[in-house]
XYZ file of C-alpha atoms in Angstrom:
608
model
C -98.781 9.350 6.669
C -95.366 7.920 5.688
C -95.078 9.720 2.877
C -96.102 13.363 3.956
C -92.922 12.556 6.568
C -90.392 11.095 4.926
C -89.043 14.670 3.752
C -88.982 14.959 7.810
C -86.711 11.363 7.955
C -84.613 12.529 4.930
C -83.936 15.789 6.909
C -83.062 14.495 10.181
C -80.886 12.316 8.273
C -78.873 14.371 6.955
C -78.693 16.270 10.009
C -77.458 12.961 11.457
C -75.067 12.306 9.090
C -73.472 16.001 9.035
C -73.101 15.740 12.946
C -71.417 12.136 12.334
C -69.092 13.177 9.476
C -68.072 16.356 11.687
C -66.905 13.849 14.162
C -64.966 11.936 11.873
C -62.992 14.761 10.920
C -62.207 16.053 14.264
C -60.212 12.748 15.544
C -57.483 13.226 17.075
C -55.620 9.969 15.730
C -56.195 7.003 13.006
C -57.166 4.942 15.861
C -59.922 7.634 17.318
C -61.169 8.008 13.688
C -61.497 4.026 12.734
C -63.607 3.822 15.822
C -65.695 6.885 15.461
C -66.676 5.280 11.975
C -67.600 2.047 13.872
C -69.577 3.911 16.207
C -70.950 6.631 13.839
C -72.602 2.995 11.649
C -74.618 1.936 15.344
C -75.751 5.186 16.925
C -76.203 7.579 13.837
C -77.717 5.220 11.136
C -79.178 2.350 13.472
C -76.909 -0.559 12.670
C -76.463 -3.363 15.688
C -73.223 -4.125 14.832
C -70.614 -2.580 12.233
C -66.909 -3.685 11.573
C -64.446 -1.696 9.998
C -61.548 -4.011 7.960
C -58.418 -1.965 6.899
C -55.869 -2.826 4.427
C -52.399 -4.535 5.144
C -51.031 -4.630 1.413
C -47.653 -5.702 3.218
C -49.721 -8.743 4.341
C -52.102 -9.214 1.544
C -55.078 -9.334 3.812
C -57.494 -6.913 5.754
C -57.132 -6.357 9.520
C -60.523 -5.730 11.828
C -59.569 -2.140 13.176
C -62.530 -1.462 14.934
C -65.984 -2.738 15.994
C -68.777 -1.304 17.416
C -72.114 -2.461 18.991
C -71.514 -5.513 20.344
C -68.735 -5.653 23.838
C -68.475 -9.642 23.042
C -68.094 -9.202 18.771
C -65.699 -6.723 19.862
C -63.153 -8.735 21.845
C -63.577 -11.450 19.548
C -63.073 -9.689 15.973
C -60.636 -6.942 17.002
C -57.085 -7.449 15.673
C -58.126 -10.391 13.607
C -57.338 -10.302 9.458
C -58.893 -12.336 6.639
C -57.166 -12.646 3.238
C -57.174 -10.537 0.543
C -58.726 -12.943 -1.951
C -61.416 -13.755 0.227
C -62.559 -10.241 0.926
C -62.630 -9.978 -3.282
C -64.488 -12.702 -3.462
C -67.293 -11.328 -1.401
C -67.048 -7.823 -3.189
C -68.172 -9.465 -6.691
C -71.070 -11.930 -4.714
C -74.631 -11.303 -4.043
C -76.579 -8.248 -5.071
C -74.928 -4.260 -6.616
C -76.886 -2.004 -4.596
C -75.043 1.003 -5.739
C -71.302 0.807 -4.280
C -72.978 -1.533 -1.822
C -72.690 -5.353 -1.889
C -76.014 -7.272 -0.111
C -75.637 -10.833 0.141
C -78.734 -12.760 0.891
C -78.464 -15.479 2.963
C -79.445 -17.694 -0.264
C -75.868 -17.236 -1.080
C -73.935 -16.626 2.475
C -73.422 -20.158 3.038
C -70.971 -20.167 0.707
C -68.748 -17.914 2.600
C -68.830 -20.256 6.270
C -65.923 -21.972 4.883
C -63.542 -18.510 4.274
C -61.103 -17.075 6.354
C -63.294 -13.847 7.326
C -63.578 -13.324 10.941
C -67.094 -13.157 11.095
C -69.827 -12.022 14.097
C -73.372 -13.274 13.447
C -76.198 -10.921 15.598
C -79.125 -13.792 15.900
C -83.217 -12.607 15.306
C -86.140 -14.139 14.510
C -86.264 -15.576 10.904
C -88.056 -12.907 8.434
C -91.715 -13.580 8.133
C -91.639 -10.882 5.380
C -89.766 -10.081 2.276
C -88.184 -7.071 3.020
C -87.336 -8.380 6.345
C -83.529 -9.202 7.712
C -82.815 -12.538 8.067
C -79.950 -13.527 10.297
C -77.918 -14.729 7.801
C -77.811 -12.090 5.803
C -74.610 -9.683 4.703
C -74.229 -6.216 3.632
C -70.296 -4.934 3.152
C -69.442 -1.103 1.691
C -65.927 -1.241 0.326
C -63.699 2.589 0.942
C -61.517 3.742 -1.962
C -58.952 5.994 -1.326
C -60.310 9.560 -3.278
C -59.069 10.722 -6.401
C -56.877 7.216 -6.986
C -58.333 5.895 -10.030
C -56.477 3.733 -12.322
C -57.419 2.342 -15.754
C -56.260 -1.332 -15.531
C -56.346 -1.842 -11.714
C -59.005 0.913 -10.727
C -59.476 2.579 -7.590
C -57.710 2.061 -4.534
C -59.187 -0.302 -1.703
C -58.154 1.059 1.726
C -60.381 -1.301 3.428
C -63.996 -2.817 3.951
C -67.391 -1.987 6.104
C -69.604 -4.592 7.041
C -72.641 -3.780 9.090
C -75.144 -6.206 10.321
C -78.855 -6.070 11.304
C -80.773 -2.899 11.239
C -82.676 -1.878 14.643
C -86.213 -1.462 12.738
C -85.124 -5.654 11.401
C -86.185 -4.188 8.018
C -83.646 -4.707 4.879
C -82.861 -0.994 4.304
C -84.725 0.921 1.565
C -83.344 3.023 -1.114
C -82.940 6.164 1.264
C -81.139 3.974 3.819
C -78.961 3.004 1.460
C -78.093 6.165 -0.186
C -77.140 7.390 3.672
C -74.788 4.279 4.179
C -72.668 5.151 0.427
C -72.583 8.915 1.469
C -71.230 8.009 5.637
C -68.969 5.091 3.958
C -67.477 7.749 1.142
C -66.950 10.221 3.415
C -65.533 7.461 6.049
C -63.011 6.809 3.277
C -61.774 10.610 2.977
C -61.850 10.999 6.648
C -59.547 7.878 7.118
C -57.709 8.759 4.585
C -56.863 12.380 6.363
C -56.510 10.807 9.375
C -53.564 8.326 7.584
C -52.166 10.720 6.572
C -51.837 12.847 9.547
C -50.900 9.845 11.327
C -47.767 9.756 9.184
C -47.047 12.637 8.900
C -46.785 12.895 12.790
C -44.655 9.807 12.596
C -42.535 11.454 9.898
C -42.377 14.785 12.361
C -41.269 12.814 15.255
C -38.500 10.685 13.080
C -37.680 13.819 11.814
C -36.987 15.511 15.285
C -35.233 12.353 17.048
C -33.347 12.269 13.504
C -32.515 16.356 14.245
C -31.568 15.375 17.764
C -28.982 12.843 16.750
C -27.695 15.093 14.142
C -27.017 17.859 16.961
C -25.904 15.451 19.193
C -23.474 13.924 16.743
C -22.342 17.318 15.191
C -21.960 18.315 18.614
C -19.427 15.289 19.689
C -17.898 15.513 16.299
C -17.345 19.199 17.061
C -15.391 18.276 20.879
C -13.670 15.216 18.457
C -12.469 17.887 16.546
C -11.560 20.517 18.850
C -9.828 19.023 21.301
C -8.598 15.713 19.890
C -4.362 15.627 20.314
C -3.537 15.452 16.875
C -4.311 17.548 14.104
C -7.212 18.221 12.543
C -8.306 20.242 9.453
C -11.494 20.362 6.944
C -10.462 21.106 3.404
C -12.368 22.019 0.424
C -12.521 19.793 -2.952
C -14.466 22.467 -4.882
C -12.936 23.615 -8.015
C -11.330 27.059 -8.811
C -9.690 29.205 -6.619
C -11.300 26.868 -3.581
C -9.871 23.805 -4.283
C -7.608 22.426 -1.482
C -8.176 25.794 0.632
C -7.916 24.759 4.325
C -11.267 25.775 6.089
C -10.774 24.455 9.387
C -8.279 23.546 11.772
C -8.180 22.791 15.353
C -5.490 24.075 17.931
C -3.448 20.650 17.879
C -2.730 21.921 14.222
C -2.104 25.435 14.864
C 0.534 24.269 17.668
C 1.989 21.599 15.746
C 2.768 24.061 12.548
C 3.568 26.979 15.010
C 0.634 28.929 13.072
C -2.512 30.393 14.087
C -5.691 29.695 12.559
C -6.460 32.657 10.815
C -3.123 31.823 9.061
C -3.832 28.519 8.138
C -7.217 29.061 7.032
C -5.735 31.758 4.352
C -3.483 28.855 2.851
C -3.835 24.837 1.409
C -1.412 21.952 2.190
C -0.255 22.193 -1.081
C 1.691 25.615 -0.099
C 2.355 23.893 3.362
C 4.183 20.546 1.825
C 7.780 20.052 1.443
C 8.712 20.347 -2.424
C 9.812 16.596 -2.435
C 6.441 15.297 -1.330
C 4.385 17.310 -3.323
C 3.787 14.502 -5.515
C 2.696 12.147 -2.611
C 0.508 15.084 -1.177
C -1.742 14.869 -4.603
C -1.861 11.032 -4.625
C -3.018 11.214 -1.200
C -6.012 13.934 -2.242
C -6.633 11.541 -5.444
C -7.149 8.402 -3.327
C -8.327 9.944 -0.167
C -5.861 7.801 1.817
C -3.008 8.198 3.944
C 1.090 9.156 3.596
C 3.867 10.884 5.479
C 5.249 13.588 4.458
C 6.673 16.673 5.648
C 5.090 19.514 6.261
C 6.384 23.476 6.764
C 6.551 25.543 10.445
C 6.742 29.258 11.205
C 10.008 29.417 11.684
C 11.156 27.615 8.320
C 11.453 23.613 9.556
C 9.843 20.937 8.441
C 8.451 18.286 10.575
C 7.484 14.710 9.496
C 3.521 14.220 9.650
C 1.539 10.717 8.944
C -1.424 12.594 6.861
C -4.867 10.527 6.462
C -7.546 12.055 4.475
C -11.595 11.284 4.374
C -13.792 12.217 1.848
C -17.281 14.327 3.322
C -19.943 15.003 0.768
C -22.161 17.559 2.328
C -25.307 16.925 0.852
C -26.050 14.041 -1.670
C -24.662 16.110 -4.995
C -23.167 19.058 -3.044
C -19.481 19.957 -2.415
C -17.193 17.445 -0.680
C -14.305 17.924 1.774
C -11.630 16.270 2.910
C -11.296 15.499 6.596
C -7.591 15.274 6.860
C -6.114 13.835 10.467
C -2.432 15.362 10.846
C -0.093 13.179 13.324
C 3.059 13.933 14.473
C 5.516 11.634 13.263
C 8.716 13.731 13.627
C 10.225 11.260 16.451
C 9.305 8.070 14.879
C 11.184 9.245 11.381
C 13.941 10.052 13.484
C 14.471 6.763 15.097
C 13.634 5.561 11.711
C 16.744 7.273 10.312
C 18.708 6.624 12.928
C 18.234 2.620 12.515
C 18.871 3.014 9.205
C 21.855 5.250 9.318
C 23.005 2.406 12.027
C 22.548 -0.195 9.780
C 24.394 1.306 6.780
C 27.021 2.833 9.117
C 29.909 2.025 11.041
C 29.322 2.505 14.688
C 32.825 3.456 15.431
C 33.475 6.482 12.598
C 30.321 7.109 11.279
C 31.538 6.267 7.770
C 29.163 3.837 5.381
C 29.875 0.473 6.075
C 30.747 -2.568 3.861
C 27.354 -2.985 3.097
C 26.692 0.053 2.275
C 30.002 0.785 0.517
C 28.602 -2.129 -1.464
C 25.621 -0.599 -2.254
C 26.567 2.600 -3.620
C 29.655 0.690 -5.628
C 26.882 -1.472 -7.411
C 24.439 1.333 -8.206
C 27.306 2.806 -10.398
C 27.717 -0.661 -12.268
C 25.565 -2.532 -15.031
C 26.072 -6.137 -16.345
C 26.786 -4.940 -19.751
C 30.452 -5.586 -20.594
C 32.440 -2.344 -21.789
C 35.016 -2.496 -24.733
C 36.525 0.969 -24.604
C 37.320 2.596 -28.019
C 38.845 6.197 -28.282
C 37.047 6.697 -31.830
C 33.454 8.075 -32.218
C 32.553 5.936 -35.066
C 33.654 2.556 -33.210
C 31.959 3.391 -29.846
C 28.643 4.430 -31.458
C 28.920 0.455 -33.244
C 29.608 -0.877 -30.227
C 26.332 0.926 -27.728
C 24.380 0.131 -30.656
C 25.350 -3.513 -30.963
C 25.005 -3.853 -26.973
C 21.362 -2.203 -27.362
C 20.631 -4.907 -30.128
C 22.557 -7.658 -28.121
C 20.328 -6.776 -24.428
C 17.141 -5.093 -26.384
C 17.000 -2.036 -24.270
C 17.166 1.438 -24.938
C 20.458 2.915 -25.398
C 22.787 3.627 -22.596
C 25.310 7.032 -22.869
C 28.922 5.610 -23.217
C 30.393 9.082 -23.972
C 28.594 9.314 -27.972
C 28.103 12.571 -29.183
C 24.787 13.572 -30.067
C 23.756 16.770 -32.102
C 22.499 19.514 -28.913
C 23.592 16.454 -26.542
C 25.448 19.529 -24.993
C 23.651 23.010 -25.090
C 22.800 24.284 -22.153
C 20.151 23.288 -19.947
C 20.939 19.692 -21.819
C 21.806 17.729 -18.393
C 20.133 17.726 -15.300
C 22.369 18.277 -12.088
C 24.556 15.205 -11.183
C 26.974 13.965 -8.238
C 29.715 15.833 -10.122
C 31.169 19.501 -9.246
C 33.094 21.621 -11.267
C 34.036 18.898 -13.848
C 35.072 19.380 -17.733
C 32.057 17.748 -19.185
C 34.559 15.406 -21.208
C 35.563 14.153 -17.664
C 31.659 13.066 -17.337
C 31.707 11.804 -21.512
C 35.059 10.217 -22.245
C 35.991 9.886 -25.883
C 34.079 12.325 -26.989
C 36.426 14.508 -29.367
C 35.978 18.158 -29.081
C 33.380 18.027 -26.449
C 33.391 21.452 -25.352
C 34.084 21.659 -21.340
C 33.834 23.624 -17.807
C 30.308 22.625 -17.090
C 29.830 22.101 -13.488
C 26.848 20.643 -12.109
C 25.647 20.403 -8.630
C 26.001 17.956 -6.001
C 23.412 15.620 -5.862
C 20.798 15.265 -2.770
C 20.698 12.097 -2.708
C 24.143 11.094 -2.733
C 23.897 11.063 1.162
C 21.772 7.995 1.008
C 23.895 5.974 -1.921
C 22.050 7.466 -4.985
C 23.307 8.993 -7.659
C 21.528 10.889 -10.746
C 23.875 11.502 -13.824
C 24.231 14.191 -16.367
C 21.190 13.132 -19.069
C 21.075 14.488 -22.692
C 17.998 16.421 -23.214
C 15.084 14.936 -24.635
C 16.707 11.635 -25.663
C 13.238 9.670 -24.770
C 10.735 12.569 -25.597
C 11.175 13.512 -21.762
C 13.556 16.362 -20.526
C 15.853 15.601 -17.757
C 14.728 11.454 -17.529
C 17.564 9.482 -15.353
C 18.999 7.024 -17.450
C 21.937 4.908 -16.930
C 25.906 6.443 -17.989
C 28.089 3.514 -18.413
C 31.509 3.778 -16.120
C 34.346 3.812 -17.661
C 37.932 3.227 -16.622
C 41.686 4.761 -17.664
C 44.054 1.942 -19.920
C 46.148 0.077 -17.518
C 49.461 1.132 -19.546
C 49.028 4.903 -20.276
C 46.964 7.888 -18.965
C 44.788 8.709 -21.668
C 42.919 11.180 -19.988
C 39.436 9.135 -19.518
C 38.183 10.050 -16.074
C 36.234 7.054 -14.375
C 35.391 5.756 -10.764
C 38.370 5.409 -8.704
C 38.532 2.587 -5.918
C 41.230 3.640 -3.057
C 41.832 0.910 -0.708
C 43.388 1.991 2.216
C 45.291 -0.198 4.756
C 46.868 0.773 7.714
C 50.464 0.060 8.331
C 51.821 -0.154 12.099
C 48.039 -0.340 13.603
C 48.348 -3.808 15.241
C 51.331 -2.467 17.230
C 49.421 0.430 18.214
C 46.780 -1.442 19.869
C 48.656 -4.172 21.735
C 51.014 -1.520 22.953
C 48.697 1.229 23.924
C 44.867 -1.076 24.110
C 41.937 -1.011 21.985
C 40.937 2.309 23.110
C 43.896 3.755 21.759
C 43.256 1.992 18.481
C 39.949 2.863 18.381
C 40.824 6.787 18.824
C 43.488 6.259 15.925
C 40.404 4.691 13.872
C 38.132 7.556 14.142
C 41.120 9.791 13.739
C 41.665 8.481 10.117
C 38.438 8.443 9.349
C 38.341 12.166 9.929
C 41.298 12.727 7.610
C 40.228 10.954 5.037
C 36.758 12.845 4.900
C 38.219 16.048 4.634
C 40.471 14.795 2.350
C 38.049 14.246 -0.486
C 35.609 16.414 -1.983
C 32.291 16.727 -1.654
C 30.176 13.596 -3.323
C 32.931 11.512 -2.801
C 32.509 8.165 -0.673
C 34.847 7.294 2.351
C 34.050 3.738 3.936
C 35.211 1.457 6.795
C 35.349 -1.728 5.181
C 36.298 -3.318 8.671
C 39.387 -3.316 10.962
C 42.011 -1.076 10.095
C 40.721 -1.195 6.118
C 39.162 1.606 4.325
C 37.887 2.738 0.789
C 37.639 5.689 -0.785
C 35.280 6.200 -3.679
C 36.026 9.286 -6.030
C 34.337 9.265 -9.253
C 36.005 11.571 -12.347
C 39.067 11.231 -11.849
C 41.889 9.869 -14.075
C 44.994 7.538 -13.456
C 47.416 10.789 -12.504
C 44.904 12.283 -10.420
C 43.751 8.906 -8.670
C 47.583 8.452 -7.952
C 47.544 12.082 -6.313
C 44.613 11.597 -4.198
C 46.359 8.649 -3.005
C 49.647 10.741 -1.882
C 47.587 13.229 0.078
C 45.399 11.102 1.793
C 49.105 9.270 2.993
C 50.186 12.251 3.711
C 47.256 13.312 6.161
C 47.650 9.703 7.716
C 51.017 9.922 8.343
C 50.839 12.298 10.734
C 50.982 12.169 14.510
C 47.815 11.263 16.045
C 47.801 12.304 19.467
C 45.888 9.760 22.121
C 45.933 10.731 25.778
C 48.872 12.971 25.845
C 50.976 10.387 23.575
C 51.774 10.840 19.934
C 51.142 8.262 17.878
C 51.767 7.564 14.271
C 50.614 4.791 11.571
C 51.403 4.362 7.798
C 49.053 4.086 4.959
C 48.610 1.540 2.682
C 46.924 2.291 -0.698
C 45.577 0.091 -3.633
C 43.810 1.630 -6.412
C 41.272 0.065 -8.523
C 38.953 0.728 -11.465
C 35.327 0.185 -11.948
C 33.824 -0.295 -15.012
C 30.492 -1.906 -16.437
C 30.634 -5.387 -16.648
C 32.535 -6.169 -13.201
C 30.635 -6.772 -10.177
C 31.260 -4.653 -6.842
C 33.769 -7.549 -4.984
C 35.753 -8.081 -8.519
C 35.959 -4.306 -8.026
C 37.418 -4.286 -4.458
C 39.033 -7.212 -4.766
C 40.971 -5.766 -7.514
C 41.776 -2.941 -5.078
C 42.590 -4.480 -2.476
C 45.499 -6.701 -4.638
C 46.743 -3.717 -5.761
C 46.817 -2.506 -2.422
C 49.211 -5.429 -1.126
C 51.428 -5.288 -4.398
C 52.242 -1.530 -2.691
C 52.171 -2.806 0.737
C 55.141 -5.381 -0.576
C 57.052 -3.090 -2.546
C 57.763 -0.593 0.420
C 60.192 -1.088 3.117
C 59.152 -2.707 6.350
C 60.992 0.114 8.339
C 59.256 2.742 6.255
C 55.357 1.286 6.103
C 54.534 3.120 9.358
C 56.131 6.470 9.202
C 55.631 6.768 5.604
């Protein structure tokens, strides 16, 4: 009778099975699914109790995910995780029934001393062979599908144990064959269910990830809109792209006096003042910050503090700058304010001692000059100087083969000089080259006429050695002349009249002796009633005449409230040359000066 209906059992099986495998696979979560295993193991294929033990390879161990059968084995097991090695252990013990593992409980007391949460159900003890004895064990270990690997093979996602069938029979070979088909299909169904699980997890980062990107493009978007300073977004690409403005905010556009459309057309490489190109590209290079000046609408510059950040789009996509544009134009101009205060005289305007120091010194080098009028002798003497200090060559008026083609010099502080006024003893060096006034010269620099290509590099400042007329003879070298000026009759003028008075009569000759030197030249209150004058090219006779007209401006009658005043003029003129230091210079002026002051009259010094 058993036999004719076991093809009956086997069929309602499988029935059984279908209907439990369906439900796996319709779970809604990982959770759902790990129970409807647990519960498929009780009321489909007639198990008591049944345990499913999940993998936690950050952990090492398996975790009880879900139990079934038994409210009190539930509560108990639930959450609870047993080591790795244990749970191995118990895979290679007892009998192989197929992917099965039995073990008897001839062997199970070896395993009350593991760390296996374990839930015994209690029975009568078997009176038969094939009965179940409460001791006994039967575990089904999942493998992940299709993970097969030759040295560690297949992949352990977890364990099912199951305990006591309902007939209290040890299940025969069809029972056993249903339990390996529900626990492989278990596997693939928790396997789908994983990774739904994170892939809904992944979903939902995604989105909150999404969110905060919106949100943040979103504030970065009002950051950059409506912050007060300037903003732009440039591109790095290469080509025609590169430094191509892309973006700019209306902080910019009002700043620059340009509108977008404009800006977006150009880069600040066409915006930049000429001078600060260089500092523009170091900026790009290094993605950091400078000030520089920057071009308007209308044709002014304005002073900006630039700061650039470098934006890769995507992880090996084009990159932008971020550039932040701040007006700095006020802060420059207090800036040069305090500094034209600190190298000016409050009173006239003119450089002060300091400064006139300054510029004096940047004309001078330590190397002593011995003049010669031959070519031969002065080429021995730079060249035993170069030996003597081990530096390159300085120009001391040698004559070089194309030292004087044109294009040979760059521009210079000098105007409309013969170039042997710039190259003394030079014989036949051909003349009337004029060169430009320098840009600097304003702020105590000078740049000096520089033979082409003397170091491999066109147009490289190097020093030219100043050089100064004999003190018996004019010989037509031109050199730097010191003027000191002293005025004669000034004392009375401000005890008669008050230090008002005086200090109109101050700023009075200090606006005659400006316009009475040319352009490049230096005019300085040294302090009190003392001033310099700086002219560079000139030679004894026409030091001597400077000297005469600048008198002669003085002299005249200065009028102060209605009253007519007049002072005298004083002048000392001195020589600089390398080797002397700036005081040995003005000191030597400034004798000369009172050797003059002596030699006059007393009744004369004021009028003249």
């Amino acid at each position: 009778m058993e036999t004719e209906s076991e093809p009956y059992v086997r069929l309602a099986t499988l029935r059984q099975l279908h209907q439990l495998m369906a439900r796996m696979n319709t779970a809604r979560s990982l959770a759902d699914t790990l129970q409807t295993v647990a519960d498929g193991l009780v009321e489909g294929l007639g198990w008591e109790l049944a345990a499913v033990n999940m993998v936690r390879p950050e952990y090492n161990d398996l975790v009880v995910a879900a139990v079934a059968g038994n409210t009190a084995a539930e509560a108990l097991l639930t959450g609870r995780s047993g080591s790795r090695d244990s749970w191995d252990r118990r895979l290679t013990m007892g009998e192989s029934w197929g992917t099965l593992r039995f073990i008897p409980h001839t062997e199970a007391w070896a395993l009350n001393e593991d760390d296996v949460p374990t839930w015994l159900t209690g029975g009568p003890l078997p009176r038969f062979e094939d009965e179940w004895h409460p001791d006994d064990r039967l575990i089904a270990p999942m493998y992940a599908p299709g993970t097969l690997d030759r040295k560690t093979g297949p992949e352990l996602i977890g364990v099912i144990s199951v305990d006591r069938p309902r007939n209290g029979r040890r299940p025969g070979a069809w029972g056993r064959e249903a339990l390996e088909t529900y626990v492989f299909h278990a596997a693939i169904a928790i396997t789908n269910a994983r990774l739904r699980s994170n892939m809904q997890r992944a979903l939902v980062r995604l989105e909150r990830e999404q969110q905060a990107l919106r949100a943040s493009e979103e504030s970065f978007r009002h950051a950059f809109e409506y912050a007060p300073s300037g903003m732009a977004i440039t591109d790095m690409g290469s080509g025609d792209q590169h430094g191509r403005i892309l973006r700019t905010n209306d902080a910019l556009c009002r700043l620059l006096g340009r509108p977008s459309t404009m800006l977006c057309k150009r880069s600040f490489e066409g915006l930049v003042h000429p001078e600060d190109a260089d500092t523009l590209r170091r900026t790009y290079a290094d993605g950091g910050r400078a000030e520089l000046r920057l071009s308007r609408r209308d044709g002014s510059y304005v002073w900006v503090s630039l700061r650039n950040s470098v934006v890769a789009d995507t992880a090996d996509g084009p990159r932008f700058l971020l550039s932040h544009v701040e007006d700095i134009e006020e802060r420059k101009r207090r800036e040069l304010a305090l500094a034209h205060r600190a190298s000016h005289d409050s009173l006239t305007g003119l450089p002060n001692s300091a400064e006139l120091r300054a510029r004096l010194s940047a004309r001078l080098c330590d190397r002593p000059y011995a003049p010669s009028t031959a070519g031969s002798r002065l080429a021995g003497v730079v060249e035993s100087l170069d030996a003597a200090y081990g530096d390159e060559p300085c120009e001391l008026g040698m004559y070089e083969p194309g030292m004087y083609e044109p294009g040979a010099y760059d521009t210079g502080v000098y105007r409309d000089l013969p170039l042997e006024h710039v190259h003394p003893g030079v014989p036949g060096a051909p003349g009337g080259q004029a060169f430009e006034a320098d840009p600097f010269e304003s702020m105590g620099h000078s740049r000096f006429p520089v033979p082409a290509d003397r170091y491999g590099i066109v147009g490289e400042p190097r020093h030219v050695h100043t050089v100064a007329p004999l003190e018996t003879r004019d010989d037509g070298t031109k050199g730097l002349a010191v003027l000191f000026c002293d005025l004669d009759g000034f004392k009375g003028v401000n005890d008669r009249y008050g230090h008002n008075a005086g200090d109109a009569v101050l700023i009075e000759v200090a606006r005659r002796l400006s316009e009475g030197v040319r352009d490049g030249d230096t005019v300085a209150r040294l302090g009190g009633d003392e001033f310099v004058v700086l002219a560079d090219g000139l030679g004894r006779a026409d030091a001597e005449d400077l000297a005469v007209r600048l008198r002669s401006r003085i002299v005249q009658p200065i009028t102060v409230d209605g009253r007519d005043m007049r002072v005298g003029a004083s002048f000392g003129i001195g020589w600089a040359h390398c080797g002397m230091t700036a005081e040995e210079v003005l000191k030597s002026a400034d004798e000369r000066m009172y050797v003059q002051k002596r030699s006059r009259p007393k009744t004369h010094r004021r009028a003249g």
